[in-house]
Amino acid sequence: MVGGGEGAFIGGVHRIAARLDDRFDLVAGALASEPARAHRSAAALGLDPTRSYADFEVMAREEAARPDGIEVVSIVTPNHMHAPVATAFLRAGIHVICDKPMTRTLEEAEALAEEVRASNALFVLTHNYTGYAMVRQARAMVGAGQLGRIRVVQVEYPQDWLTEPVGTDGAKQAVWRTDPTRAGAAGSLGDIGTHAMNLASFVSGLEPREICAELTSFVPGRAVDDDVQMLIRYASGAKGMLWASQVSPGNENGLKLRIYGESAGLEWLQTAPDSLRVSPFGEPPYLLSRGGPGLTPEVAEMGRVPAGHPEGFLEAFGNLYSATADAILAHERGEPRPLGLLPGVADGLAGMRFISAALRSSQAGGVWTAL
Amino acid sequence: MVGGGEGAFIGGVHRIAARLDDRFDLVAGALASEPARAHRSAAALGLDPTRSYADFEVMAREEAARPDGIEVVSIVTPNHMHAPVATAFLRAGIHVICDKPMTRTLEEAEALAEEVRASNALFVLTHNYTGYAMVRQARAMVGAGQLGRIRVVQVEYPQDWLTEPVGTDGAKQAVWRTDPTRAGAAGSLGDIGTHAMNLASFVSGLEPREICAELTSFVPGRAVDDDVQMLIRYASGAKGMLWASQVSPGNENGLKLRIYGESAGLEWLQTAPDSLRVSPFGEPPYLLSRGGPGLTPEVAEMGRVPAGHPEGFLEAFGNLYSATADAILAHERGEPRPLGLLPGVADGLAGMRFISAALRSSQAGGVWTAL
Amino acid sequence: MVGGGEGAFIGGVHRIAARLDDRFDLVAGALASEPARAHRSAAALGLDPTRSYADFEVMAREEAARPDGIEVVSIVTPNHMHAPVATAFLRAGIHVICDKPMTRTLEEAEALAEEVRASNALFVLTHNYTGYAMVRQARAMVGAGQLGRIRVVQVEYPQDWLTEPVGTDGAKQAVWRTDPTRAGAAGSLGDIGTHAMNLASFVSGLEPREICAELTSFVPGRAVDDDVQMLIRYASGAKGMLWASQVSPGNENGLKLRIYGESAGLEWLQTAPDSLRVSPFGEPPYLLSRGGPGLTPEVAEMGRVPAGHPEGFLEAFGNLYSATADAILAHERGEPRPLGLLPGVADGLAGMRFISAALRSSQAGGVWTAL
Amino acid sequence: MVGGGEGAFIGGVHRIAARLDDRFDLVAGALASEPARAHRSAAALGLDPTRSYADFEVMAREEAARPDGIEVVSIVTPNHMHAPVATAFLRAGIHVICDKPMTRTLEEAEALAEEVRASNALFVLTHNYTGYAMVRQARAMVGAGQLGRIRVVQVEYPQDWLTEPVGTDGAKQAVWRTDPTRAGAAGSLGDIGTHAMNLASFVSGLEPREICAELTSFVPGRAVDDDVQMLIRYASGAKGMLWASQVSPGNENGLKLRIYGESAGLEWLQTAPDSLRVSPFGEPPYLLSRGGPGLTPEVAEMGRVPAGHPEGFLEAFGNLYSATADAILAHERGEPRPLGLLPGVADGLAGMRFISAALRSSQAGGVWTAL
C-alpha cells in the first residue's frame, strides 16, 4: 500500500476491503511520505519494519526484487501522487489498484494509460460503487435490453460535509481535497462527480459525448468547485443530468441513479444499496434485493449474508478487491480480458476527460463541450 | 366554469376543489364549445339549462347582466383558449380562476396581464401545488431565513404517461396536450415544467435569471417536447436544475423540490405531501407534518383532518379555491393585496417567460438564455 | 345530520365526504343537544332555520313527514347517542349513516341490529378505512386466492395524541372519548381498535374466534384504556396480533395491515394509502398504486385524480358516501343486497362483540375469550 | 472455531466479523464432526493441518497445552452442541464466543452458566444486533431517560424463508434449524424470537416478567414452530408484543424495534440499520444516523466509514468481535466487568428462560407464564 498512513480515510477502507474475503495480506507499505510517520503507521499495522518504506520508488524496486515481493499495490494517496506511484509499480511489473480520480490532470492520465498498455501488470481503478450487487444487476438488465432503448439518465451525488469552510484545523482529507495542487483543479467534480459519471456509464453502457457544466464554489475562499450541475448528451441520443454537491445540508452520501428507457425504468440509491426498483411501463414497479429472487445468475451469487441482512459500502469495495484477486489469477492463467467488469485505465481516462471537459465548459461560461 | 365538459380531466378537479370547503356553488357554465356537448355536460352536472352556454362570450355578457350572476369563473379549457376566455370575463368584471399555463404564447400572456391590470376583477392562476400546507411551510421557513442564503435549488417533475405514442384513440387530454396548436409549442415544458419552476420560485423566493434548456421529443412523431432538462442561474447567485419528463416509466406525478442554503436544507415530495424534511447543517434532520408540531401559525391551521390522516392533491387544490373565496371577500372590503399568497397574473407571466426562454434556449442548441 | 355542531371533529369530515362527489345536500340537522348551540351551528352551515332541530326525535318525525324530508341521516354524536338516534330514524324510515363504534354497549348493538332488521331503511357504518381503493384491492386479491390460505394477520393502529393527560381545557373530543359514560368502557379499544379489527376482517375475510387482550391505561387518572395489545385466533386457523395505542409518541394515525398467506403477503399503511405492497413468495415484491396498472376492474375505476396525485382520508370517506348514494338508488330499484361492500349493522355488531370480548379478556387477567 | 465447515452459513459470518478489524487470526478449528469434512474445510481456509481437529475436546485440550494456543474459540455449531463445546473450552481456560441461542435446553443453560462462573475465561454470546451503532444509541437514550418511563415495547422479526416445506434436499441450515433434536424444541422462537427478545431487553433495559405466547407450525409436517406471537408484561409495568415469523412472504430479515415512553418514542429497523428515528412527544421526529450529528460520544466513534456510506450486518457483527478483543485485553489487565455491553451468559440464560416460558405458555393453550 502506498499512502493510507495515520489520519487518512480511504487507506483504511482499502485495507478492510482487501481483508474482507481473505484474499489479500498486507505485507509492505510506503504509508506516508514523511519517514517517521510512514514507519509509525507501518508499525501500527504490524508490518515487518524491513518492508516499511518512506519512498514509493524504493518500495517498487525492492518489492519487485524480493522472491516474496508484493503481487499488487494499492495506491491511496492524494490524487496528485496517483500517476507517479502507479507508473513506478507498473514498470516494476506489480499490479496496481488505484483510487480515483485516476490522476490530477488529463495529461497525466493519458501518459498513465500508455504505461498500462506497455506493462504486463493489471491496473484496477476503485470506482467502488460498481461493486454493489444491485448496480451489477442494473447493468445486466440494461445490457439485456430490459429497459429498451435508453432515453434519460439522471444521476446525482449530494453530500454536505463541505457546507462550511474547512479551517486549518480541518480534517486531513478535507484539506487536501479542497487544495488544487493536490486534488487537481476539480473539487467536488473530481471527488464525487467522477463517481456519479462512472456509475451512470457503467450501468447504462452509454458514452457521454457532450456536456454543459456549471461549477460553483459556494464557500468563500474555496479554490475548487463544491457544487456541479450538468447536462449530458450521450452518443446514443439519450439525455442526462448530473448533480454533485458537497454543500447540500442533510445529504450524507446520497449517490442515486435513475435510468429510463422506452419500456422500463430503474432506480438505485447508495443509502439503500441492497435494493433496486424496476418499473416496466404499464406494469407495477417491483423491488429486487441482493440475495433475493429475480436476479441474474452472476448477481445472485454476490453477497456474503442472506437477503435482508444489509451489506454496505465496505462489502461493495470488498467485491472489487475479490474480483481483483480473481483477475490476477485469470491473468496468470493467461486468460484474455481478465479484468471482466472491473474498472480500469479506460474508465480512469474517461473520468479525466470528463473532468477536463467539465472544467472547460464551465470556464467558458457554460457551453456545450465535447468529451 | 368554461371548459370541463364530458371527458375532460381538470374540470372535475376544479369542481371538487371548489366544493370541498363549501365556499362556491356551480351555477353556470360553457362547458364545451360544441353546443350539444355543452348542454349535455351541463345537464349531467345539474345546471339550470338557462345558464348553460355554448359560447363563453355570451356567458360572460349574460352572467354579468344577471343580478344573481356568477362572481367568479373557472377556466379549464385547453391552453389556447385561456387568454380569450379570461379576457372576456375580466372585461365583464367577473373574477377569474384560470388553469395553467396561463396562455399559449408569451404575447398572449402580456396582453392578458394588461387586461388584469385594467380590470377591477381578480385573477387567480391555479398553480395548485402551492396550496399544499407543507409547501407553504417550506416557503415560510425559507422566508424567515432558516436555511440561510440559498445556494442550490433542485426541482423535478417526472411522469410516465406519455412514454408511448398517443393514438387517435388516445385520452382526450393526451391528444390536446401534445398538439402545439392547442397546448402551445411547449409539451411537458408547459404542462409540468411550469409547475416545477413555479414551485421552486414560490418556495425559494428566488428569481430565475438565465436558463440553459435541453428539450427533447423522444417519442417518434410527437410535435412537442416530452422531456425537459435545464440548468438555472438565479438572480441571487443560487444555482438550480429542473427536470420534467413525461416519458420516465415508474413515475406517476413525482414532483419533488429540494432547497439547500448555507445553514439548512429541505425536501418535499408531492407523493408524500403531508411531510417536509428539514436538515439543519450539523444537526439531525427532522420531519414536519401537516397538523403536527413545529409549524408556523398560518400553516398549523391548514388542513381539514388531523395529522397522520393524509390529505392530497384535491385538498391542496381546495386550499387555493378557499383562499380565492377569502380573497374575493377581502377585495370587496377594499383590502390591498387581497390575493395574499395566491398565484396570479405575475406568476402566469413569469411562467410564459420561462417557457419562451426555454424554447429559445433549446432551439439555439442549448445556450444560456435570459428570462 | 345529528351531532357535528361547533367544536366537533368528525361531523365536519362527514360533511366534506358527503359533498365531495356532489351526491348529497345537507338540508337539516340536530347539530347539538343544547338548542342555542344547535341553531348557531345550523346557521353557520347555512341550514334553513326551520330545519334546525334541538331534538333528534323531533327531527326524525318532522323530516319523515315532509315531502322534501331527508332521505338519509348522518349520526356523528358521541358513542352513547348512536343507538337512540339511529333507532329514531330507522323507525321513521330514514336511511342511517352512523359513525363507529356502533353503540356504547353490546346490548345496545344487539337491540339496534333488531331495529335494522325490522326497518326498511338502510344502515351504513362508517368504517371509513374500507373506503380506500388499495384496501379494496387488497380485499379483492385475498378473495381471489392470490395469497393462498391466510396464515398471519398483523394489524396495528398507533397514535400519540393522548400521551399526556387531557385537562378540563382539553379538546372537546379528547374529553368525551376518555369518558366511559359517553364513549363506553373502551377507550382506544373502541376508538381505533375497532377500526383495526374491522380492517383486518374486511381485507382478510376471516372471522376472529378468540382473543387474548391486554388493555392498559397508562396515563394516571384515565378511566379507559389508552393502549390495547391482543392476540387473535381466527376461525380458519390463522393467527393474528392487534395493537392500538394512543400513547405512542411519533405516531399520528399509523393504521397498518399486513397479511401473509401460503403463497404471498401484502402490506398497506394509512399514511401512504395509495400504495399496496404485494409479495408473492419467491418473487420480487411489487407495488400497486391507486390508478396504476395491475388493479381489478372495480378498483381501477376508483379515485378522482390520476395515479401519483395523492388521495387521502377524505376521499376514502367520500367513497363510502358515494357508495351509500348508489346503495340508496339500488335499494329504490329493489335490488337485493344494495349495500355491496359497505360496512353495515353486522360489522357494527361484530365490533361491539369484539369490544366486549376484549374487555372481558382483559378484566379476567388476559385469558383467551370467545367473541 | 468449532463448527462452520463446508456448507454452513454462520461460521463464515463469524470469520468475516473476526477479520474485519484485524483483531483476530483464525489458526485452529474443529470445523465439522466428520473428520474428512473437517480437514477439507480446514484446508480450504488455509489452516495448519496440525491444528485441524475432528474432535472439539481434543482441540480444547491440545490448544490449551500449546504455547501459541488459541486465546478464544468461536462456537458456530448447531444449537445442541453449544453447551458441550463451550464447557470443554471454558474448562481449558479458553475464552468462548458462542452463537445463540446459548443451548438447546434451559437445563443445559443453567449448567453452562455454572461453568462460566467457575471459569476464569470470558463467555460472549453473539446477539449480534446489539452491535449496531444505532442500537447502542437507542439503548443510551433510553438509559439516559430521554424517553421517560417506558410504556410500550413492540418488537418483531419476520422472515419468509421457511414459507414452504424444506425438502431433504433443503439447505443444510434449514434442515437442522427445523429439527428439534438439534435446534431444540423451539423453531423460529429460538432462531429469531430470542434475537427479538434480546434486542428489546438490551435497548429498553426492561426485564420481561410474564409472557403469553402463541406458537404455530403452519407448514404441514414441521416439528417446530415457524411463527411466534406473544404478549409481554415487563416487571416495570411496561407492556409489549413480540412477533417472529419464518413464513411471512416478503420479509427477508425484518427485525424492528419500537419503544414508547412518557415523553418520546424511537424506532429502529435492521434493514436500514444506520438510521434511528426519535420522536419526542409534541416535537417533530428526527433522524439520527451512524456517524452523523447528535450521537453520544461512544456511539459517535462507532463505524468504519463516514455517515451515509452504509454499514450492515457484518459490521455490526464485527463490532462484537472487536469489543471481545477489547474485553480480553481488559480481562488481562484485571479490569472488573471487562465485557461492558457485550452479551454474555446472563443474556444466554435469559434467552433460554424466555424460550422455556414461551413453550410452556403455548403448550398450556396460551396462558400467562412467568419467566
mmCIF file of C-alpha atoms in Angstrom, chain B residues 4-15 76 172-173 176-177 313-314 317, chain C residues 304-306 309:
data_model
loop_
_atom_site.group_PDB
_atom_site.id
_atom_site.type_symbol
_atom_site.label_atom_id
_atom_site.label_comp_id
_atom_site.label_asym_id
_atom_site.label_seq_id
_atom_site.Cartn_x
_atom_site.Cartn_y
_atom_site.Cartn_z
ATOM 1 C CA GLY B 4 -64.581 20.905 -18.273
ATOM 2 C CA GLY B 5 -67.279 19.099 -20.158
ATOM 3 C CA GLU B 6 -67.595 15.366 -20.755
ATOM 4 C CA GLY B 7 -64.281 13.522 -20.883
ATOM 5 C CA ALA B 8 -62.206 16.372 -19.523
ATOM 6 C CA PHE B 9 -59.994 15.812 -16.522
ATOM 7 C CA ILE B 10 -59.069 19.085 -14.895
ATOM 8 C CA GLY B 11 -62.593 20.484 -14.904
ATOM 9 C CA GLY B 12 -63.732 17.810 -12.497
ATOM 10 C CA VAL B 13 -60.784 18.566 -10.253
ATOM 11 C CA HIS B 14 -61.725 22.241 -10.142
ATOM 12 C CA ARG B 15 -65.306 21.392 -9.317
ATOM 13 C CA VAL B 76 -60.410 24.860 -17.559
ATOM 14 C CA LYS B 172 -58.769 13.449 -24.810
ATOM 15 C CA GLN B 173 -56.253 15.311 -22.729
ATOM 16 C CA TRP B 176 -54.643 18.110 -26.890
ATOM 17 C CA ARG B 177 -51.650 18.286 -24.618
ATOM 18 C CA PHE B 313 -53.992 16.761 -4.364
ATOM 19 C CA LEU B 314 -57.644 17.725 -4.107
ATOM 20 C CA PHE B 317 -56.385 22.453 -4.867
ATOM 21 C CA ARG C 304 -60.883 11.188 -8.728
ATOM 22 C CA VAL C 305 -57.366 12.132 -9.824
ATOM 23 C CA PRO C 306 -54.693 10.220 -11.732
ATOM 24 C CA HIS C 309 -51.690 12.609 -7.285
#
